[in-house]
Structure formats: C-alpha cells, structure tokens
XYZ file of C-alpha atoms in Angstrom:
693
model
C 130.817 104.103 125.212
C 133.073 101.315 126.488
C 132.599 97.601 127.060
C 133.010 96.219 130.564
C 133.309 92.553 131.516
C 133.948 91.726 135.163
C 135.598 88.352 135.892
C 133.018 85.687 135.269
C 130.373 88.299 134.391
C 128.513 89.271 131.262
C 129.553 92.037 128.912
C 127.996 95.416 129.595
C 128.354 98.973 128.348
C 129.750 101.905 130.299
C 129.218 105.490 129.221
C 132.224 107.649 128.449
C 132.200 111.402 129.030
C 132.573 112.663 125.454
C 131.912 116.210 124.199
C 128.903 115.248 122.091
C 126.935 113.044 124.479
C 128.537 114.204 127.767
C 128.346 110.704 129.207
C 124.732 110.124 128.240
C 123.317 107.186 126.299
C 119.883 105.961 125.318
C 118.551 102.512 126.196
C 119.677 101.198 122.815
C 123.247 102.062 123.751
C 123.061 100.726 127.290
C 121.759 97.375 126.061
C 123.964 96.998 122.962
C 126.445 94.581 124.549
C 123.866 91.781 124.565
C 124.031 91.675 120.752
C 127.598 90.404 120.936
C 126.499 87.214 122.668
C 123.314 86.302 120.835
C 122.848 82.624 120.000
C 121.464 83.535 116.559
C 124.609 85.442 115.608
C 125.880 84.475 112.151
C 129.210 82.714 112.631
C 129.709 80.847 109.345
C 129.083 81.712 105.700
C 125.784 80.369 104.349
C 124.826 79.579 100.764
C 122.204 77.873 98.676
C 123.156 75.088 96.301
C 120.169 75.869 94.106
C 117.490 78.509 93.716
C 114.764 77.819 96.265
C 116.965 75.510 98.321
C 117.859 76.006 101.976
C 120.812 77.993 103.231
C 123.608 75.709 104.429
C 126.943 76.371 106.161
C 129.930 76.785 103.851
C 133.624 77.558 104.069
C 134.853 81.070 103.386
C 136.659 79.989 100.232
C 133.519 78.287 98.930
C 131.341 81.295 99.707
C 133.711 83.947 98.315
C 134.397 81.855 95.208
C 130.658 81.595 94.632
C 130.072 85.329 95.031
C 132.979 86.271 92.758
C 131.949 83.746 90.116
C 128.340 84.944 90.129
C 129.312 88.625 89.894
C 131.761 87.973 87.066
C 129.306 85.769 85.202
C 126.561 88.387 85.522
C 128.812 91.077 84.079
C 129.870 88.794 81.233
C 126.204 88.256 80.333
C 124.719 91.692 80.953
C 127.523 94.268 81.202
C 129.489 95.884 84.014
C 126.599 97.922 85.437
C 124.444 94.787 85.844
C 126.235 94.157 89.154
C 125.169 96.517 91.933
C 126.437 97.380 95.402
C 124.131 98.671 98.148
C 125.809 100.095 101.258
C 124.774 101.676 104.539
C 125.113 104.809 106.629
C 126.235 102.713 109.597
C 129.462 101.552 107.940
C 132.696 103.056 109.247
C 134.489 105.597 107.079
C 137.019 102.943 106.129
C 134.355 100.478 104.993
C 132.323 103.119 103.149
C 135.482 104.247 101.355
C 136.562 100.739 100.445
C 133.065 99.736 99.323
C 133.059 102.609 96.838
C 136.538 101.665 95.654
C 135.527 98.020 95.281
C 132.529 98.966 93.133
C 134.524 101.245 90.853
C 137.857 99.405 90.707
C 137.043 95.780 91.504
C 133.747 95.687 89.610
C 134.042 98.817 87.428
C 130.315 99.373 87.914
C 128.453 102.636 88.293
C 125.675 100.803 90.164
C 126.376 101.760 93.769
C 124.281 103.668 96.283
C 123.297 103.307 99.929
C 120.524 103.676 102.455
C 121.697 107.160 103.400
C 119.930 108.262 100.230
C 116.762 107.596 102.270
C 117.997 109.729 105.156
C 119.855 113.031 104.665
C 120.047 113.440 100.886
C 117.553 116.310 100.602
C 119.294 118.347 103.293
C 122.683 117.586 101.737
C 121.528 118.711 98.291
C 120.020 121.906 99.689
C 123.110 122.761 101.747
C 125.340 122.273 98.724
C 123.202 124.687 96.733
C 122.832 127.329 99.419
C 126.206 127.186 101.151
C 128.424 125.387 98.636
C 129.166 122.735 101.261
C 127.234 120.089 103.148
C 128.135 119.149 106.689
C 125.226 118.051 108.841
C 125.822 120.829 111.357
C 128.354 123.572 110.623
C 128.939 124.056 114.340
C 129.414 121.827 117.410
C 126.371 120.566 119.260
C 127.480 122.542 122.304
C 126.559 125.784 120.509
C 122.890 124.828 120.749
C 122.997 125.269 124.513
C 124.115 128.892 124.177
C 121.946 130.121 121.290
C 118.943 132.302 122.048
C 116.375 130.560 119.847
C 116.007 127.230 118.055
C 113.583 126.268 115.293
C 113.446 122.455 115.185
C 111.588 121.117 112.159
C 110.392 117.513 111.879
C 112.620 115.903 114.497
C 111.654 114.164 117.728
C 115.105 114.635 119.211
C 114.099 113.451 122.683
C 113.423 109.935 121.343
C 115.746 109.662 118.351
C 118.839 111.249 119.934
C 118.215 111.392 123.715
C 121.737 112.439 124.824
C 121.422 115.614 122.730
C 118.391 116.726 124.754
C 120.657 117.878 127.574
C 121.726 120.729 125.283
C 118.094 121.735 124.804
C 117.702 121.687 128.585
C 120.725 123.947 128.988
C 119.412 126.272 126.305
C 116.119 126.610 128.175
C 117.913 127.210 131.496
C 119.935 129.929 129.781
C 116.704 131.679 128.804
C 116.548 130.355 125.265
C 113.375 129.589 123.303
C 112.505 126.453 121.316
C 109.983 126.308 118.464
C 109.084 122.839 117.131
C 107.345 122.082 113.839
C 105.754 118.618 113.809
C 102.356 117.049 112.989
C 102.662 115.193 116.304
C 102.904 116.612 119.807
C 105.997 114.511 120.449
C 108.008 114.413 123.662
C 110.236 117.036 122.067
C 107.339 119.232 120.964
C 105.882 119.186 124.474
C 109.147 120.684 125.760
C 108.940 123.589 123.326
C 108.069 127.218 123.934
C 105.851 126.953 120.859
C 104.636 123.957 118.851
C 103.494 124.465 115.251
C 101.401 121.351 114.521
C 101.271 121.479 110.749
C 99.603 119.131 108.298
C 101.992 116.496 106.851
C 103.717 117.636 103.674
C 103.164 121.378 104.243
C 106.523 122.357 105.750
C 107.569 124.270 102.627
C 104.464 126.436 102.669
C 105.039 127.096 106.358
C 108.665 128.155 105.784
C 107.624 130.501 102.993
C 104.890 131.908 105.195
C 107.346 132.544 108.025
C 109.689 134.358 105.639
C 106.763 136.426 104.317
C 105.979 137.542 107.873
C 109.654 138.196 108.652
C 109.875 140.538 105.656
C 106.590 142.341 106.409
C 107.363 142.698 110.122
C 110.861 144.078 109.585
C 112.982 141.195 110.877
C 115.246 140.870 107.820
C 118.927 141.537 108.601
C 119.517 143.757 105.609
C 123.238 144.285 106.251
C 123.893 140.547 106.413
C 121.785 139.890 103.333
C 123.607 142.561 101.348
C 127.127 141.640 102.453
C 127.045 137.853 102.627
C 124.286 136.509 100.367
C 122.974 136.625 96.808
C 119.515 136.512 95.183
C 117.419 137.587 98.161
C 115.111 139.496 95.805
C 114.154 136.247 94.074
C 113.074 134.594 97.325
C 111.344 137.802 98.435
C 109.277 137.896 95.270
C 108.330 134.236 95.590
C 107.141 134.385 99.202
C 105.065 137.461 98.443
C 102.266 135.055 97.492
C 102.410 133.267 100.865
C 100.338 135.673 102.909
C 99.551 134.387 106.412
C 95.870 133.556 105.904
C 96.674 131.442 102.849
C 99.450 129.593 104.678
C 97.120 128.910 107.613
C 94.676 127.226 105.229
C 97.450 125.101 103.695
C 99.235 124.101 106.885
C 96.651 124.245 109.665
C 98.994 126.488 111.699
C 97.331 129.653 112.954
C 98.488 133.093 111.845
C 98.966 134.007 115.500
C 101.380 131.132 116.060
C 103.273 131.877 112.841
C 103.756 135.499 113.889
C 104.857 134.423 117.339
C 107.408 131.995 115.877
C 108.873 134.682 113.617
C 109.103 137.105 116.531
C 110.905 134.538 118.694
C 113.469 133.966 115.945
C 113.676 137.546 114.674
C 114.088 139.185 118.077
C 116.775 136.709 119.128
C 120.364 137.886 118.906
C 121.390 134.363 117.886
C 119.362 131.468 116.534
C 119.715 128.035 114.964
C 117.360 126.280 112.532
C 117.570 122.472 112.481
C 115.736 120.011 110.237
C 115.145 116.289 110.622
C 113.562 113.716 108.394
C 110.106 115.344 108.582
C 110.660 118.077 105.987
C 113.383 116.159 104.153
C 111.699 112.835 103.338
C 109.298 114.401 100.875
C 109.099 114.544 97.096
C 109.896 118.251 97.522
C 112.399 117.752 100.345
C 115.249 119.724 98.771
C 113.040 122.744 98.134
C 111.607 122.472 101.646
C 115.054 122.593 103.239
C 116.004 125.484 100.938
C 112.943 127.355 102.199
C 114.123 127.028 105.805
C 117.638 128.030 104.763
C 116.112 131.121 103.119
C 114.551 131.986 106.472
C 117.876 131.409 108.257
C 119.722 133.717 105.861
C 117.082 136.443 105.829
C 117.177 136.710 109.619
C 120.992 136.892 109.541
C 121.269 133.706 111.603
C 124.058 132.085 109.577
C 127.807 132.472 109.255
C 128.032 133.876 112.785
C 128.813 132.356 116.210
C 125.898 130.483 117.795
C 123.926 130.686 114.533
C 123.324 128.529 111.490
C 121.280 125.930 109.680
C 121.929 122.268 110.487
C 120.633 118.817 109.580
C 120.254 116.187 112.308
C 121.824 113.036 110.893
C 119.754 109.878 111.188
C 122.325 107.050 111.127
C 125.448 106.151 113.096
C 127.812 107.327 110.373
C 125.325 109.195 108.242
C 127.753 112.067 107.697
C 130.917 110.077 106.966
C 128.970 107.503 104.998
C 128.027 110.089 102.380
C 131.477 111.658 102.065
C 133.708 108.927 100.706
C 132.136 107.220 97.732
C 129.077 105.104 98.593
C 126.791 107.559 96.830
C 126.143 107.015 93.125
C 127.409 110.469 92.161
C 130.345 110.909 94.528
C 134.011 110.069 94.994
C 135.974 110.267 98.283
C 136.392 113.673 99.895
C 132.862 114.654 98.884
C 134.010 115.028 95.283
C 131.638 114.803 92.347
C 132.215 111.773 90.167
C 131.552 113.797 86.988
C 134.261 116.365 87.820
C 137.352 115.672 85.647
C 139.750 117.048 88.268
C 138.168 114.879 90.973
C 138.374 111.800 88.765
C 142.036 112.480 88.013
C 142.895 112.896 91.699
C 141.150 109.722 92.834
C 142.471 107.714 89.897
C 145.976 108.772 90.948
C 145.431 107.540 94.498
C 143.936 104.280 93.206
C 146.637 103.870 90.541
C 144.204 103.498 87.646
C 143.420 105.404 84.466
C 140.728 108.079 85.043
C 138.973 106.751 81.963
C 138.467 103.445 83.775
C 136.357 105.104 86.475
C 132.643 104.644 85.783
C 130.348 107.669 85.735
C 127.359 108.475 87.954
C 124.935 105.646 88.632
C 121.315 105.379 89.666
C 120.105 106.513 93.059
C 119.134 103.952 95.708
C 115.431 103.672 94.848
C 116.067 103.816 91.109
C 118.562 100.975 91.429
C 116.224 98.865 93.565
C 113.275 99.555 91.265
C 115.223 98.345 88.199
C 116.547 95.124 89.753
C 116.059 92.096 87.556
C 114.962 94.163 84.554
C 116.737 94.719 81.251
C 119.289 97.453 81.791
C 119.029 97.145 85.560
C 121.047 95.407 88.240
C 120.897 91.620 87.930
C 123.254 90.719 90.804
C 123.505 92.662 94.059
C 125.944 92.820 96.986
C 124.399 94.346 100.136
C 126.553 95.553 103.031
C 125.262 97.319 106.142
C 121.642 97.644 105.009
C 118.271 95.886 105.062
C 116.361 97.379 102.108
C 113.461 94.915 102.309
C 112.355 96.799 105.424
C 113.912 100.243 104.957
C 113.013 100.973 101.324
C 109.618 102.428 100.343
C 106.997 100.269 98.637
C 108.651 97.265 100.276
C 106.534 94.599 98.608
C 107.670 95.906 95.226
C 111.301 95.796 96.381
C 110.748 92.221 97.525
C 109.408 91.308 94.100
C 112.425 92.899 92.426
C 114.811 91.018 94.760
C 113.174 87.764 93.706
C 113.912 88.630 90.062
C 117.640 89.023 90.710
C 119.957 86.394 89.278
C 122.031 86.557 92.462
C 121.993 88.234 95.890
C 124.824 88.309 98.453
C 124.446 89.953 101.864
C 127.051 90.796 104.505
C 125.537 90.972 107.992
C 125.910 89.688 111.535
C 122.288 88.515 111.862
C 119.933 86.952 109.357
C 118.083 90.156 108.459
C 114.979 90.232 106.287
C 117.176 90.855 103.246
C 119.764 88.237 104.240
C 116.974 85.640 104.457
C 116.446 86.066 100.711
C 120.145 85.876 99.807
C 121.939 83.202 97.809
C 125.083 83.772 99.905
C 125.267 85.288 103.391
C 128.665 86.405 104.716
C 129.012 86.823 108.521
C 130.792 90.034 109.482
C 132.062 91.771 112.603
C 129.993 93.966 114.894
C 130.806 97.419 116.256
C 132.799 96.240 119.289
C 134.897 93.773 117.306
C 136.673 96.139 114.911
C 138.605 99.398 114.773
C 137.513 102.268 112.590
C 136.493 105.905 112.368
C 133.086 107.512 112.065
C 132.043 111.107 111.442
C 129.160 112.463 113.465
C 126.643 115.084 112.386
C 128.900 117.867 113.726
C 131.589 116.860 111.205
C 133.703 115.489 114.071
C 135.747 112.433 113.067
C 135.827 110.000 115.996
C 137.659 106.743 116.651
C 136.009 103.448 117.530
C 138.323 100.777 118.904
C 137.820 97.028 119.045
C 136.994 95.817 122.556
C 136.463 92.077 122.061
C 137.542 89.577 119.396
C 134.928 88.373 116.904
C 133.852 84.715 116.743
C 136.550 82.584 115.070
C 135.004 82.333 111.594
C 133.623 85.858 111.372
C 135.461 88.327 109.123
C 135.389 92.087 108.800
C 133.699 93.770 105.847
C 137.152 94.950 104.751
C 138.356 91.339 104.657
C 135.281 90.365 102.616
C 135.977 93.098 100.058
C 139.657 92.171 99.891
C 138.793 88.515 99.323
C 136.355 89.338 96.553
C 138.692 91.859 94.931
C 141.473 89.271 94.819
C 139.178 86.781 93.107
C 138.179 89.454 90.600
C 141.790 90.084 89.641
C 142.826 92.932 91.982
C 145.976 91.658 93.655
C 146.556 94.808 95.689
C 144.793 98.000 96.672
C 142.358 96.417 99.128
C 143.996 96.329 102.580
C 142.147 94.730 105.471
C 143.563 96.806 108.349
C 141.317 99.814 109.065
C 144.225 102.079 109.944
C 145.928 101.384 106.612
C 142.661 102.120 104.825
C 142.281 105.387 106.743
C 145.741 106.516 105.645
C 144.687 105.968 102.040
C 141.398 107.761 102.706
C 143.392 110.762 103.962
C 145.244 110.937 100.654
C 142.073 110.431 98.640
C 140.172 113.160 100.504
C 143.044 115.694 100.372
C 141.918 118.872 98.660
C 138.274 117.795 98.619
C 135.451 119.507 100.424
C 135.526 116.845 103.156
C 139.302 117.033 103.605
C 140.689 114.550 106.149
C 144.353 114.926 105.118
C 145.436 116.353 108.470
C 143.442 113.932 110.614
C 145.335 111.051 112.222
C 144.181 108.371 114.631
C 146.539 109.838 117.238
C 144.955 113.273 116.909
C 141.438 111.852 117.086
C 142.251 110.033 120.321
C 144.069 112.996 121.872
C 141.564 115.686 120.862
C 138.252 113.867 121.334
C 137.749 113.897 117.598
C 138.832 116.281 114.839
C 136.478 118.391 112.714
C 136.870 118.420 108.951
C 138.020 120.154 106.845
C 141.506 119.622 108.215
C 143.960 119.915 105.313
C 147.214 119.210 107.161
C 148.462 117.939 110.497
C 149.242 121.451 111.686
C 145.659 122.569 111.063
C 143.390 122.681 114.158
C 140.327 121.368 112.335
C 137.185 123.396 111.681
C 134.514 123.141 114.387
C 132.631 126.136 112.968
C 132.171 126.638 109.250
C 131.279 129.794 107.326
C 132.365 132.379 109.917
C 134.434 134.191 107.290
C 132.916 132.938 104.041
C 130.488 130.338 102.759
C 131.692 127.476 100.589
C 130.552 128.981 97.295
C 132.906 130.350 94.643
C 132.377 133.958 95.789
C 131.931 133.140 99.495
C 128.279 134.261 99.525
C 125.325 132.081 100.475
C 122.513 131.724 97.953
C 118.782 132.287 98.358
C 116.543 130.064 96.229
C 112.963 130.883 95.225
C 110.906 127.774 95.971
C 107.182 127.078 95.827
C 104.959 124.778 97.821
C 103.355 121.919 95.942
C 101.119 119.113 97.106
C 102.521 115.761 98.109
C 102.721 113.198 95.332
C 99.676 111.549 96.927
C 97.094 113.452 98.960
C 94.101 111.954 100.839
C 90.922 111.384 98.837
C 87.622 109.536 99.232
C 89.229 106.126 98.826
C 92.221 106.832 101.104
C 91.018 109.666 103.359
C 93.874 109.984 105.893
C 97.503 111.032 105.985
C 100.143 108.477 106.946
C 103.524 109.581 108.242
C 106.336 107.341 109.465
C 109.306 107.665 111.785
C 111.336 106.303 114.666
C 110.660 105.353 118.270
C 112.763 105.560 121.405
C 113.446 101.845 121.795
C 114.176 100.626 118.275
C 116.528 101.563 115.478
C 116.341 101.391 111.696
C 114.932 98.056 110.437
C 115.106 96.449 113.895
C 117.607 93.739 112.911
C 119.595 94.529 116.053
C 117.197 96.111 118.542
C 114.493 93.470 118.052
C 117.090 90.989 119.337
C 117.668 92.897 122.585
C 115.300 91.240 125.054
C 114.569 94.305 127.183
C 113.850 96.478 124.144
C 111.682 93.878 122.453
C 109.762 93.265 125.671
C 109.106 96.984 126.134
C 108.000 97.556 122.527
C 107.176 94.148 121.000
C 104.647 94.929 118.297
C 104.190 97.290 115.404
C 101.777 100.069 116.325
C 100.014 102.993 114.746
C 99.150 106.214 116.549
C 95.764 107.815 115.913
C 93.703 110.499 117.589
C 90.788 109.396 119.840
C 88.343 111.437 117.714
C 89.400 109.487 114.639
C 89.264 106.223 116.570
C 85.641 106.863 117.533
C 84.719 107.378 113.891
C 85.958 103.863 113.114
C 84.892 102.231 116.414
C 88.518 101.531 117.261
C 89.708 100.853 120.791
C 93.237 101.102 122.125
C 95.331 98.007 121.212
C 92.912 96.861 118.486
C 94.652 95.255 115.552
C 94.298 97.553 112.555
C 94.714 97.014 108.852
C 96.273 99.947 107.003
C 95.957 100.111 103.236
C 97.500 102.355 100.604
C 97.725 102.042 96.834
C 100.911 100.020 97.289
C 100.113 97.513 99.979
C 98.622 96.458 103.287
C 100.145 96.331 106.766
C 98.871 95.495 110.248
C 99.616 97.237 113.536
C 98.129 97.734 117.003
C 96.145 100.912 117.615
C 97.684 103.380 120.033
C 95.269 106.189 120.845
C 96.822 109.548 121.672
C 95.662 113.180 121.605
C 99.179 114.135 120.522
C 98.537 113.579 116.822
C 96.344 115.432 114.357
C 92.895 113.798 113.842
C 93.583 113.510 110.097
C 96.944 111.770 110.480
C 98.306 108.344 111.389
C 101.864 107.729 112.571
C 103.535 104.329 112.150
C 107.156 103.526 113.054
C 109.178 101.679 110.418
C 111.222 99.300 112.619
C 109.148 96.129 112.237
C 109.224 93.487 109.525
C 106.668 91.054 108.098
C 103.100 92.400 108.007
C 104.082 95.209 110.399
C 106.328 96.876 107.824
C 105.369 100.520 107.506
C 107.208 100.627 104.208
C 104.706 98.254 102.660
C 102.589 101.411 102.579
C 104.949 104.295 101.764
C 105.210 106.097 98.448
C 108.459 105.871 96.425
C 107.752 109.186 94.659
C 111.164 110.881 94.408
C 112.452 114.367 95.009
C 113.737 115.331 91.540
C 117.038 116.646 92.904
C 118.014 114.474 95.885
C 116.149 111.330 94.747
C 114.697 111.067 98.253
C 111.486 108.988 98.435
C 108.413 110.492 100.065
C 108.384 108.466 103.285
C 106.705 111.187 105.328
C 103.346 111.538 103.621
C 100.944 109.359 101.670
C 97.208 108.593 101.627
C 95.911 105.683 103.713
C 92.705 104.077 104.986
C 92.190 101.930 108.068
C 89.841 99.319 109.466
C 89.870 96.875 112.325
C 91.076 93.308 111.861
C 88.148 91.292 113.179
C 89.928 87.929 113.376
C 93.273 86.280 112.755
C 91.950 85.023 109.427
C 91.642 88.622 108.256
C 95.347 89.377 108.684
C 97.391 89.721 105.497
C 99.706 86.834 104.721
C 103.449 87.495 104.758
C 104.802 88.706 101.434
C 105.044 85.658 99.201
C 108.355 86.564 97.603
C 110.094 85.788 100.879
C 109.008 82.163 100.638
C 109.898 81.482 97.008
C 113.590 81.064 97.799
C 112.984 78.224 100.217
C 113.454 77.568 103.894
C 115.776 80.159 105.493
C 115.899 78.819 109.009
C-alpha cells in the first residue's frame, strides 16, 4: 500500500497491485493512515522518577541513560541473564536482527524471545522435523488458485487475511474444492465445499482419523512415499487405532464427512493442506501439525507443483521475525544457537569470540512466568509487543511485571504494557521508516518511508544504537536500515534462511525475492522441495503421533470450552486498531459468541453482559448469539484490554517442543452480569505503579 496526501488534505492509503494481495486490502489497511496523526501519539520519552510515581516527559539522553544504567545495575546484582528482551513479529527484518544482536552482544544475555512464540512456533517446529526446513508456505500464494483441493485447518482466512480470499475464489471458479476444519462456522467455513465442525482440541485425532481412512480406502501414493519419504510404517501403525467410529466420538465429526473429506483430497490430482492458529495453539500443537503433514505426505501432495503443506502466518513479519535471532534458540539465517558452526559464523560477522555468545534462553512464556523471581529476568526491555494483553494467563503476567526491578518499553502509543513501564521510548511507525519484511510465502519485500516521523521520535534501530553505545559497544549497531540489511545478508549467508543474494534493488525490481537466495545471480526460490526436502538425505519424515486431551477439559465446575481468535476489524492487542475511529465504532466492545441453545440454558439474551470465569481469572464481554458455533463452545476475540481481556482466561500450558501456550482450548463457565457493581475491577497491578495518564 502507499500513502497519499492531496494538497491541504489528510493522509490516506492507496492500494498497490502486488502479487500477494493483487491490490486488495482489508479495512485495517485502508484506515491505517489515521494512526500517523493521532493526538495521543507518543512524541517524547517518558519516565518515572520513583516507583509508583507518574510518567513525565524526559529528554532522550536522560531516558537512554536511565535505561542503560538500570540494565547494567541489574546485571551487576543478578547476573547477565537477569536482563531480558522481548520482541515482536511485527518488527522489520532489520530490527529483529539488531534486537537479537543487541541482546547477545550489547547485553550478553540469553534471555530473549518474542511474541511470535505465541503464533507460529508449533508449525515451525513440525516443519523443521518433517521437511528439515520451515518456511510458512513453501510455494507462492498464487498456487492456491490453481490447486484442485485445499484442506484449511483452524483459520478464518476471510476475516484474518481478506485479500488472500480472492485466491480461494479463483480456486472455486477453476473447479477446486475447499474443506475447512473449525469449531465455528466462520465466514470462511461457509464458503467451503465441506465444513468439519470439530470439538476444540481434537484436531490431532481428526488428522489421524483422516489418514486411517486414506490408508484403508487406497488413497496412499505409494510411489511417492517410497521414493521421497521415510518412516511411513511408523505413522501407519499409529493411526491403525484411529478407526472412524472412535474418531467421530472424540471429535464430533461424522464418519460420513471424514470419508468425504479424504475422497476430496485423495481423488484430487493436486492439493494443499494449510494450518492456522487453531491446531497450532495447543499444548500438543507440534504433534497436531505433524499429523496433518503425515496426511499430506501419504497422499503424495508435497514436493510437487501446486501441492504442499503450509502455515498461514499470523503477524506482519511473522516469517522474517523468526528467522534472524529474536527467538531464544536461534541465530540469524535460521541457525540454531547451540550449533558450533553457526556460532562461529555469526561471531565472525559480529567480530566477537564465539565463546562470548550466550546459549539458548527461555521461551516467551517461561521468561514471562519467571520475571521478578530468583534466577529469572529482573529487568525487561520490550519492543514491538504488548504481552499484558497477548500473553496467556494475563493477570499472572501483570503480577510478574509488577515484581520487575525495571521495565522499559518502545512503542508509538501508550499500550497496556507501556502504561506499566518505568521508561517509555517513542518510536517510528510503519510509514516513517525503511525496512524489509518477509511474508508467509518466504518473499522478502521492501517497505519505504513515506512521511517523516515527529521531531523527537526515533527509530527502534536508533534506540538500540543509543543503548549499545552506553553499554560500551562503540560500533556494530548502525541506525540506517539498509546498512543493517547488508550485514544481515552476510550473517544469513549459508543458513537455511539465506538472504545473501537479496538486495534492496532486486526486491524493488522483482516485487520481492524468495529465500533461499544464496547469491545475486540466483533467481530466488518461490517453490521449495520440488527436487528434495531440506533433510540430510532429501526425504521428508513421517512422525507417529497420538491424540491426547487438552491440558484442561470441561468438568462440572467449568462445563464449557473456550476458544479464542481474531476478528475482521481489529488486530493483535488492539493498541493500534482501537485508535482508528471507524474500526472502534464498528466493533467497540469485547464480545463472546455462544450458540442460542446454550444461551437459553443460562437465560442469556443477545448483547447481555457476561462474566466468563476459568481457573486463572475472570473477564467480561457482551453476548453475541450465533448458530455458527458449537453449543458446547464459546469464542472470544483477544483484541481488548482491561476486563475484556480474553487472555485473563487462557491456559499457559505449553507444548513440550514448541513451547506454545494452549490459547485455543480451556474450560470456562459463564453467567450474566446483573449490574455494574457485579463487574470485575481492573487488574490491581496496573494501578500500583501510579498514574499513567
């Protein structure tokens, strides 16, 4: 998209015809320009003179000196890992790269992770295991329009990524079939040839059941399995126990519909299986994705044109953000931080001794959970994230934030997390800075500055450079994005996410370049795995996986399922979209969807204020009655703060491999709020640091 400002007129956004979105945008994109002119934009650094005191304006030198002094003092008292860094999947590649470098070189801490851990980590872990390489989609989005069949699991694409729906439309017009797996009859599910409305948390059982049927009904591509995969017999043995009647009892999906879904996929010459957050944000998310990859491989729908498994990325730079060092276990180029060769390469680019690089740190939730405790993070720098709304068990996270010795937040608005900070640093927005991002196709794209930032606002790169200088790093932290990208190219060279051959000129001329691209003469790689998978022997791997219950299932005390997700009009924690007047006016209040049959049981009318309770907390939201959800399930979006925070309710139970919390399923009970006096008070930790206005 491009910014437009007629003489004397207000800024607005114009759509650009680009291969991925083909000139389309959602309402969030069309209205984004208004954020650049908000009166509540942060334009000066803010700090507190004392714990519990108010935030006051400060100079940049005063604010940066304070942050550097606090971080250094914390490490002197508690050790290097007592200072943590928490990043975001919306940061540009340059900022994500430099944030990881700052943590490991400027602070020498292993305590760094980011909110992308809450987004694509299960799919990434599964893809690494099965294919030897993780790229959200191993093919361009345009291939979806030409494939014969699509299995879309746990994604409401029509609301979360509206421009991509045009490819689904083209696929249907070309005679293709769409199967959607979702506990809700979403806008996307209603477009499908077949909707499998499963019980929350049962996606793995469903995938195993579909593979069982595919084997019994003769849809396995035996030549593909023999020539291009390993360990099929292990998966075959495991799914032998998932006979259709049993899977119907577990999932609520009829045997007839399961058989029909397998036939649609198995009879198709080409097919794609895509997962979203539904199957991934579970305490068994990695195994669930592996189960769908098993199905993909067994049907022979991988490593061929118009076929493959893909993950639909959930954040603006969700792919690039996880490639270049924000993750606790990774170095740039998608290298593992515990790999000696990777450490030696990156240390050479950074001009340090490999022994000075810290090892793997804690995952996002583990780091947040340990804040303020012995052995945990005692001072935290947050950039591009709002964990007080986006993290599970949010009231617990708020308590841990209060126990920190020091909190600094970089943001352009006073987010929920920034309101609790000791120092707030105002940074540039998307239209005020250059940089690259990598979309879920693996296409590296260029974002150019369109307007200057307010006079006293600095870029995140400038913030990191200023802090690094105060911590004793006199060089190595450039502030110009293009200079950072050139270093990123060298750092990623030879890695799985190899950007060495990608230049800003090529990105602009070619409408983006797909990684891996090892040299400037290389065309880039729009389609992975056509010749070989990314494993040592070039063969994809099957994995035997078993269904298990969610960490918390409904019981007498909490008799219903709660699942969470996104809506059309808001994004992430709402820090930006809640400040867009037209979006806020269209969707002003937190809401919870429930089936009319369930509503009658509790004497609930549409728009009633409801109290939702789990073992972790209480939230309030307006009832929205709809027949499109299962009668045993509630759906609550996670974009609102205060008492409307869905993540006051969610379960932080972790996937043992990806460390993904179980956002998508927990046990809940509901009742009506009879009066304003019955509403829960705002979380008290937010008020213990004083007046934030």
